[in-house]
PDB file of C-alpha atoms in Angstrom:
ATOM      1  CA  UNK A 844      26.509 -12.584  22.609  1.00 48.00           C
ATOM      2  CA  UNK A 845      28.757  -9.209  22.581  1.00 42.00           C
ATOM      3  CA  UNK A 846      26.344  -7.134  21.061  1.00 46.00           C
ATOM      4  CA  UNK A 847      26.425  -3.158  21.153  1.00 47.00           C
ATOM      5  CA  UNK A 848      23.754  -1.248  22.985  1.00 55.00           C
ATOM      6  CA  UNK A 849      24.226   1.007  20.506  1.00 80.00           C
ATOM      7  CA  UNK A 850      21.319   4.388  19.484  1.00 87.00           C
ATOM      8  CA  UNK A 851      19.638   1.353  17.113  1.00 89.00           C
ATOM      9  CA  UNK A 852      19.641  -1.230  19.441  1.00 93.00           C
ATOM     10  CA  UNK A 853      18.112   0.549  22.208  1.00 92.00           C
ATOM     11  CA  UNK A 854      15.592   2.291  19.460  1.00 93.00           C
ATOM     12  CA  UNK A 855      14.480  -0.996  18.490  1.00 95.00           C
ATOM     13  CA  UNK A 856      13.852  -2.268  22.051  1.00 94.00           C
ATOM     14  CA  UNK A 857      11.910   0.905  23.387  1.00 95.00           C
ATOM     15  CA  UNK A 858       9.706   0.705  19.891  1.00 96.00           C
ATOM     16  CA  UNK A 859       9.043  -3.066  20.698  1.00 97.00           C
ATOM     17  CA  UNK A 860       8.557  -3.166  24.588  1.00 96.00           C
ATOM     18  CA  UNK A 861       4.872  -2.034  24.322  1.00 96.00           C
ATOM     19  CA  UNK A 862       4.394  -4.436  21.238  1.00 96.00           C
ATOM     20  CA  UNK A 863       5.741  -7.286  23.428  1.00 96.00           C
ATOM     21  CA  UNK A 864       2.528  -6.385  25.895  1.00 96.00           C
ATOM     22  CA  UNK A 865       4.739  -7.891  28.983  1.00 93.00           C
ATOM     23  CA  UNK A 866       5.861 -11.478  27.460  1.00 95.00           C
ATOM     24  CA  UNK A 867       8.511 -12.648  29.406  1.00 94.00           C
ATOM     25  CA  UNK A 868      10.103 -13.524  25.846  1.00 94.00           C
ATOM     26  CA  UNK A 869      10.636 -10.295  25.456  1.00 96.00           C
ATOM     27  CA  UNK A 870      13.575  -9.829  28.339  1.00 95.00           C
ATOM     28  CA  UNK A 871      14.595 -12.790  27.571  1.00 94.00           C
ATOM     29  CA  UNK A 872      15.689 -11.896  23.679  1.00 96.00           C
ATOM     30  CA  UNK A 873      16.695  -8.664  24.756  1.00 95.00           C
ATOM     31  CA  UNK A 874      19.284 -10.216  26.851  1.00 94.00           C
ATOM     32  CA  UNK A 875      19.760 -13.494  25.229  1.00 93.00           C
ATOM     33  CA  UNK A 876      23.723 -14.349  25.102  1.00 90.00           C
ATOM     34  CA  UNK A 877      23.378 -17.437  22.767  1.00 95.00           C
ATOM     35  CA  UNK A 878      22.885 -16.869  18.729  1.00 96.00           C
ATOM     36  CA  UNK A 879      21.079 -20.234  18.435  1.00 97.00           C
ATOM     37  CA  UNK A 880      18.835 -19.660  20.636  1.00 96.00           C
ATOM     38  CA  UNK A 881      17.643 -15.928  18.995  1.00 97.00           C
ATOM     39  CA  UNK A 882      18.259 -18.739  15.364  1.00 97.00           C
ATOM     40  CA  UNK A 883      15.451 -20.734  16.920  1.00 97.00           C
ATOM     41  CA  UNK A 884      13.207 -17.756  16.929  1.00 97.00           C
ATOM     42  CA  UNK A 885      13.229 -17.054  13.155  1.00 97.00           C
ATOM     43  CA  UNK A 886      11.806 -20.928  12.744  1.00 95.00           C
ATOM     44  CA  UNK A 887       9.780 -21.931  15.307  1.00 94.00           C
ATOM     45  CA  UNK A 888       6.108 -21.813  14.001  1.00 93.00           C
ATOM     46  CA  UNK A 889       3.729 -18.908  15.780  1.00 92.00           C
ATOM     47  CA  UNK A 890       6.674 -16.526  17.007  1.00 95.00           C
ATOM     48  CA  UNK A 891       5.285 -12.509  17.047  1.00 96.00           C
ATOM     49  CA  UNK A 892       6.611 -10.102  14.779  1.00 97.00           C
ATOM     50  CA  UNK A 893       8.289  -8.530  17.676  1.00 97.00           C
ATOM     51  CA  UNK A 894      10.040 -11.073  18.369  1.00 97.00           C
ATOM     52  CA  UNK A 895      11.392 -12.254  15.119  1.00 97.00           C
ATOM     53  CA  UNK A 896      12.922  -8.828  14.422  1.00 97.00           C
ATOM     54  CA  UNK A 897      14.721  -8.652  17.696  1.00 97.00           C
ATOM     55  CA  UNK A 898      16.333 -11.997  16.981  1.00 97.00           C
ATOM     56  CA  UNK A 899      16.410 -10.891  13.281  1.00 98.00           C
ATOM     57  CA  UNK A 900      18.855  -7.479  14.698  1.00 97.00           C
ATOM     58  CA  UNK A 901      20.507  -9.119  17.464  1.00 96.00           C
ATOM     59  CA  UNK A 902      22.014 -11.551  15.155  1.00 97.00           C
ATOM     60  CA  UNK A 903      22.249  -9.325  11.995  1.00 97.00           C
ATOM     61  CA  UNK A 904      24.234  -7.082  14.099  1.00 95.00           C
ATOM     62  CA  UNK A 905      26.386 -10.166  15.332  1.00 94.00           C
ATOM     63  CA  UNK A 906      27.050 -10.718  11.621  1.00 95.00           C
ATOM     64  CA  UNK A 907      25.029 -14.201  12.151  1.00 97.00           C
ATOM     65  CA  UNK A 908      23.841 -14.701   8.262  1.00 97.00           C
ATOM     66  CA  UNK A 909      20.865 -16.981   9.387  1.00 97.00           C
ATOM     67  CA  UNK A 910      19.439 -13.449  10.203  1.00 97.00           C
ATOM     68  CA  UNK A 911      19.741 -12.452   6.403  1.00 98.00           C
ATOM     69  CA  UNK A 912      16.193 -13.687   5.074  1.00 97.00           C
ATOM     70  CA  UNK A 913      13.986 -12.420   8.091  1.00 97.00           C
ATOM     71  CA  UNK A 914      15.909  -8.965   7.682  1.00 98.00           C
ATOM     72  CA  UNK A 915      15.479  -8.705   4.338  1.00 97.00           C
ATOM     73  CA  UNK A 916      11.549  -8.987   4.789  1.00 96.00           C
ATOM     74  CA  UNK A 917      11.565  -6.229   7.651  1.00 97.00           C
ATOM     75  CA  UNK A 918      13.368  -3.791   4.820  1.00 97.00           C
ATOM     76  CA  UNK A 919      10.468  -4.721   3.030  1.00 93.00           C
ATOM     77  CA  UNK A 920       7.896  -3.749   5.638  1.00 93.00           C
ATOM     78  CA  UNK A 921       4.979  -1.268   5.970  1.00 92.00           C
ATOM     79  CA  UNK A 922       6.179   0.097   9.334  1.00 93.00           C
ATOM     80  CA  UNK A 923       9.232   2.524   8.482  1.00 93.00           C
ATOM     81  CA  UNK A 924      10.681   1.917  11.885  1.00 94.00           C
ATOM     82  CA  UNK A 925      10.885  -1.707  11.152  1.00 96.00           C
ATOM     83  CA  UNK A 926      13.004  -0.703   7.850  1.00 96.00           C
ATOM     84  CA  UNK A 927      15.149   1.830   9.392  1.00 95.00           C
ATOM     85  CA  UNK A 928      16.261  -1.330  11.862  1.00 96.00           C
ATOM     86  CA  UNK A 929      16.604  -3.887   9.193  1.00 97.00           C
ATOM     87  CA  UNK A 930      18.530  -1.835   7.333  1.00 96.00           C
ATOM     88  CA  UNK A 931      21.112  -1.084  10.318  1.00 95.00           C
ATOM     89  CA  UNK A 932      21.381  -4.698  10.705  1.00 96.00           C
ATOM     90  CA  UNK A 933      21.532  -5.549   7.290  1.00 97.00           C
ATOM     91  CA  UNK A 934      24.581  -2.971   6.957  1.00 95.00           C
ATOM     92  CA  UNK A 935      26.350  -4.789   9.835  1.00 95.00           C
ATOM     93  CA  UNK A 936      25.779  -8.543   8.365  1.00 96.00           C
ATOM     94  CA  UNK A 937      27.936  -7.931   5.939  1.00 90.00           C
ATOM     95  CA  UNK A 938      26.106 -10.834   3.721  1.00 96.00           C
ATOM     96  CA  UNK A 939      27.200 -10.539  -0.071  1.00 96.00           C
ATOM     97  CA  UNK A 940      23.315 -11.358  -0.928  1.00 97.00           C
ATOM     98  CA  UNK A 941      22.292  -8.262   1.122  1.00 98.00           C
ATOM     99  CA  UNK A 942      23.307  -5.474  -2.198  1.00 98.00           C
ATOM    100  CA  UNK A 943      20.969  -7.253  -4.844  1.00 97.00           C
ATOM    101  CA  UNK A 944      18.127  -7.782  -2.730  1.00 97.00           C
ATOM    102  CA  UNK A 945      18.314  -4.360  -1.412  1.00 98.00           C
ATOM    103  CA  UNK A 946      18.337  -3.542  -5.314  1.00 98.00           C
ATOM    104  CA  UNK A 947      15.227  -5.784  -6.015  1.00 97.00           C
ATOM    105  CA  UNK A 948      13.267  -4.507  -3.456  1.00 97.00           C
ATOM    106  CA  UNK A 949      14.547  -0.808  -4.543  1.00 97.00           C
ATOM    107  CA  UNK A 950      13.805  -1.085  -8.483  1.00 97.00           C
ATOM    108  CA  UNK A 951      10.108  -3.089  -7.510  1.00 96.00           C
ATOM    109  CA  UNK A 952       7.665  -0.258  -8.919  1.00 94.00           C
ATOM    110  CA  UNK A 953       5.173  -2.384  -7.125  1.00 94.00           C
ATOM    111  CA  UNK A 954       6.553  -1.884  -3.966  1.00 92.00           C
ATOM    112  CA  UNK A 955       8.199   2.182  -4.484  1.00 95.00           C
ATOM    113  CA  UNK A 956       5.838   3.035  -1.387  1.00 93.00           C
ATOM    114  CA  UNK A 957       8.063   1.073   0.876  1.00 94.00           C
ATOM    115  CA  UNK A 958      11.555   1.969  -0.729  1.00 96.00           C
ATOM    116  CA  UNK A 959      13.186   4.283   0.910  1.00 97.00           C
ATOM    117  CA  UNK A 960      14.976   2.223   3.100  1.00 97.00           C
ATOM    118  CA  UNK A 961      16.261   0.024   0.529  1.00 98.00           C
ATOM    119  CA  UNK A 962      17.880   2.963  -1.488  1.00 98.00           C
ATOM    120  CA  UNK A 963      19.409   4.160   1.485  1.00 97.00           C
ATOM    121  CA  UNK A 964      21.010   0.697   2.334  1.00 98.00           C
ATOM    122  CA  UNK A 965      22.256   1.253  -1.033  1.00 98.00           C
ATOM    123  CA  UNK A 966      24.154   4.026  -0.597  1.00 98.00           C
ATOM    124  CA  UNK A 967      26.007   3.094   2.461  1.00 97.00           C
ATOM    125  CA  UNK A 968      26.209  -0.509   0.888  1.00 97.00           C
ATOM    126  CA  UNK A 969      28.575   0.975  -2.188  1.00 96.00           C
ATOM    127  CA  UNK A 970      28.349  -2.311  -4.035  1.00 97.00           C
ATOM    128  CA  UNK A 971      28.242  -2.661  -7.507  1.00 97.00           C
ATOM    129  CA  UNK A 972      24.399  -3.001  -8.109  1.00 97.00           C
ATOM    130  CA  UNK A 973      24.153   0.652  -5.838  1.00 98.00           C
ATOM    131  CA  UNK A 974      23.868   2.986  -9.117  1.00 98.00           C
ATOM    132  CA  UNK A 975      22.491   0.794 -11.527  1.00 98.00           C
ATOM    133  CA  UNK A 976      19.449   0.138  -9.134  1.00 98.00           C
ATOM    134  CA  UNK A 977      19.278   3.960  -7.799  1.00 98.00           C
ATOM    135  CA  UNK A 978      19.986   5.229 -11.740  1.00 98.00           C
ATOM    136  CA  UNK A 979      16.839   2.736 -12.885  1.00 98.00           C
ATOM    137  CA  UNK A 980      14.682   3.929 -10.063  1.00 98.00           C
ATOM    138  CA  UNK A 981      15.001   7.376 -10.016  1.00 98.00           C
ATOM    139  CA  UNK A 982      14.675   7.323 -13.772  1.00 97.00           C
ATOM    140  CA  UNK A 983      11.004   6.079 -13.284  1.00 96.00           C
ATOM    141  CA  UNK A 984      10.427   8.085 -10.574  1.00 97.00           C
ATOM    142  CA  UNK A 985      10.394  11.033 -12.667  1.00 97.00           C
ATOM    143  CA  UNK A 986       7.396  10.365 -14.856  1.00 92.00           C
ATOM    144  CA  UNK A 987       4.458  13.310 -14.691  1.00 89.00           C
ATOM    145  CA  UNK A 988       2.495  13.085 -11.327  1.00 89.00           C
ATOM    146  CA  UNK A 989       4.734  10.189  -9.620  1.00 91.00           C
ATOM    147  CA  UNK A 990       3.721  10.793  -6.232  1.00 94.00           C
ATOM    148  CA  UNK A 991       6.786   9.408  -4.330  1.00 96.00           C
ATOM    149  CA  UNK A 992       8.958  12.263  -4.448  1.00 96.00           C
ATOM    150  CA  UNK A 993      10.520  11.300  -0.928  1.00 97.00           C
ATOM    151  CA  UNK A 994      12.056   7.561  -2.581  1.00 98.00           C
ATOM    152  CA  UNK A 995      13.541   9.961  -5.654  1.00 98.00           C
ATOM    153  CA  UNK A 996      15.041  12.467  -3.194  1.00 98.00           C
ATOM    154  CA  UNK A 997      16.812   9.680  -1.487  1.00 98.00           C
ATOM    155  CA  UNK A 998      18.167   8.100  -5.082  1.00 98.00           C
ATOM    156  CA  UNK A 999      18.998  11.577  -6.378  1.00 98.00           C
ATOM    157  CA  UNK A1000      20.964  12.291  -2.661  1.00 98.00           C
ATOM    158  CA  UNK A1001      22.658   8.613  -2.917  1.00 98.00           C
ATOM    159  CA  UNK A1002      23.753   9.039  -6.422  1.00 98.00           C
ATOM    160  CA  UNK A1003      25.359  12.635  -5.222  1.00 98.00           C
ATOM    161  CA  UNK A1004      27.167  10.588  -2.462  1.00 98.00           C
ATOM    162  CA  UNK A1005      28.664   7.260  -4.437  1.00 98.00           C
ATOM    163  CA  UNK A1006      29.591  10.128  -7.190  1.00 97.00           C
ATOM    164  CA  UNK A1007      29.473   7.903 -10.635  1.00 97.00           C
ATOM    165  CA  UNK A1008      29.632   9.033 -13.972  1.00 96.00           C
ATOM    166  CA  UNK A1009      27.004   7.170 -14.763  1.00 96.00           C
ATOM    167  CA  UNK A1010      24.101   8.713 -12.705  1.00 98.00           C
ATOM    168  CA  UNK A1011      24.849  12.195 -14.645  1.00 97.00           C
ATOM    169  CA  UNK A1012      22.201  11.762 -17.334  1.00 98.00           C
ATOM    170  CA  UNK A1013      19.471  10.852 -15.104  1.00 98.00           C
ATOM    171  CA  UNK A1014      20.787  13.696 -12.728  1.00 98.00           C
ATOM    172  CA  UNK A1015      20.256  16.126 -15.170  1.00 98.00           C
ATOM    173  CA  UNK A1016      16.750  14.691 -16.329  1.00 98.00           C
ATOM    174  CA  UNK A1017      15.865  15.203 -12.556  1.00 98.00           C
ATOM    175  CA  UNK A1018      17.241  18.869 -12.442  1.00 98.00           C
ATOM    176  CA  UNK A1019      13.748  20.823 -13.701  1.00 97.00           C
ATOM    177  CA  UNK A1020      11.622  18.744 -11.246  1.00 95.00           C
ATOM    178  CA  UNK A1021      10.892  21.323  -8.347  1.00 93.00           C
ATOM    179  CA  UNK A1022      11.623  18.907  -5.321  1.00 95.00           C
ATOM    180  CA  UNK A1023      14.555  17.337  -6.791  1.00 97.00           C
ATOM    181  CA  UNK A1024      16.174  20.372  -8.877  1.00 97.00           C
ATOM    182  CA  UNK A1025      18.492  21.541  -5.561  1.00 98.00           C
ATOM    183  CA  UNK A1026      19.805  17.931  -4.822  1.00 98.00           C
ATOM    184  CA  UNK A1027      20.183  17.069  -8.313  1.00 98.00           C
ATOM    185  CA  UNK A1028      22.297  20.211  -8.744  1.00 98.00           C
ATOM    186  CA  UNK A1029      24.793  19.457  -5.981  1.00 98.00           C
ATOM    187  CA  UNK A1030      24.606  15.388  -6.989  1.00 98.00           C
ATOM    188  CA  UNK A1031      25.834  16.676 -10.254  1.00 98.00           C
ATOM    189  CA  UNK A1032      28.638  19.295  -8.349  1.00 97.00           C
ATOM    190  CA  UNK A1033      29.787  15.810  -6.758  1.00 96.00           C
ATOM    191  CA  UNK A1034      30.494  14.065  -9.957  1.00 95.00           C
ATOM    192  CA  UNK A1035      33.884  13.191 -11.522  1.00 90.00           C
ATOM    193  CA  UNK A1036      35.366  16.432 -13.565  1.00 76.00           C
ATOM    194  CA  UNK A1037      32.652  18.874 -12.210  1.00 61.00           C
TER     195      UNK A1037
END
């Protein structure tokens, strides 16, 4: 496989080499040059974490869609670092399915903890269900004593970038609110006719 030892790539392998705790798996996926047998990975029963999401980027990255499903749990995941990688890979696969699950996982109030990375993938996605899904979330993100200020920042910051009419009504409700108030101001700035 011709894949890019790009910042990500060599992120993800650095985070991983401790978690691999010296399996000789490990070099192996690092430096394995055929898809199917990183494909094999994301099947076989009683494969590691660690080594799912290296065959999960690897082939993401390849634009390999077998990768999609495994990727989309790792957006999904508790670990942030885990995201941020899915999300690069995710970006690369170029899978049509990737912009509504991003969106589902992204609009889930159950899961806003772990959404960051979704609304980001979002923005640099630019598909159609981007600013319905960011305009939905951020809009419940601004109810009294919502705690996850950080997930909002990111909508109100990807709405400013994609620059739709749309978002300007729940740009303006975000305006007072003291973390968002700056970002919504130059979202707004951003918009068609400002």
């Amino acid at each position: 496989m011709d894949d890019v030892m790009d910042e990500e790539f060599r992120s993800l392998v650095d985070r991983l080499e401790p978690e691999a705790a010296g399996s000789p798996q490990y070099a192996l996926l690092v430096g394995a040059e055929d898809p199917e047998q990183l494909a094999r990975v994301l099947v076989e029963p009683c494969r590691p974490l660690w080594a799912r999401e290296i065959a999960a980027f690897r082939l993401g990255c390849a634009g390999d869609r077998r990768a999609f499903e495994a990727l989309v749990l790792l957006l999904n995941h508790r670990d942030p670092e885990r995201c941020v990688s899915a999300a690069h890979a995710l970006a690369r696969l170029d899978d049509p399915r990737t912009p509504r699950a991003a969106a589902a996982l992204a609009t889930n109030a159950l899961r806003t903890a772990y959404a960051l990375h979704p609304v980001r993938l979002l923005t640099d996605l630019r598909a159609p269900e981007s600013v319905p899904a960011l305009v939905a979330t951020l809009q419940r993100l601004l109810a009294p004593g919502e705690p996850h200020w950080r997930v909002a920042l990111a909508c109100v910051e990807g709405l400013g970038r994609l620059a739709d009419e749309q978002a300007r009504p729940v740009l303006m409700a975000a305006l007072p609110h003291p973390r968002l108030g700056t970002a919504a101001a130059e979202a707004l700035s951003r918009l068609p006719g400002e």
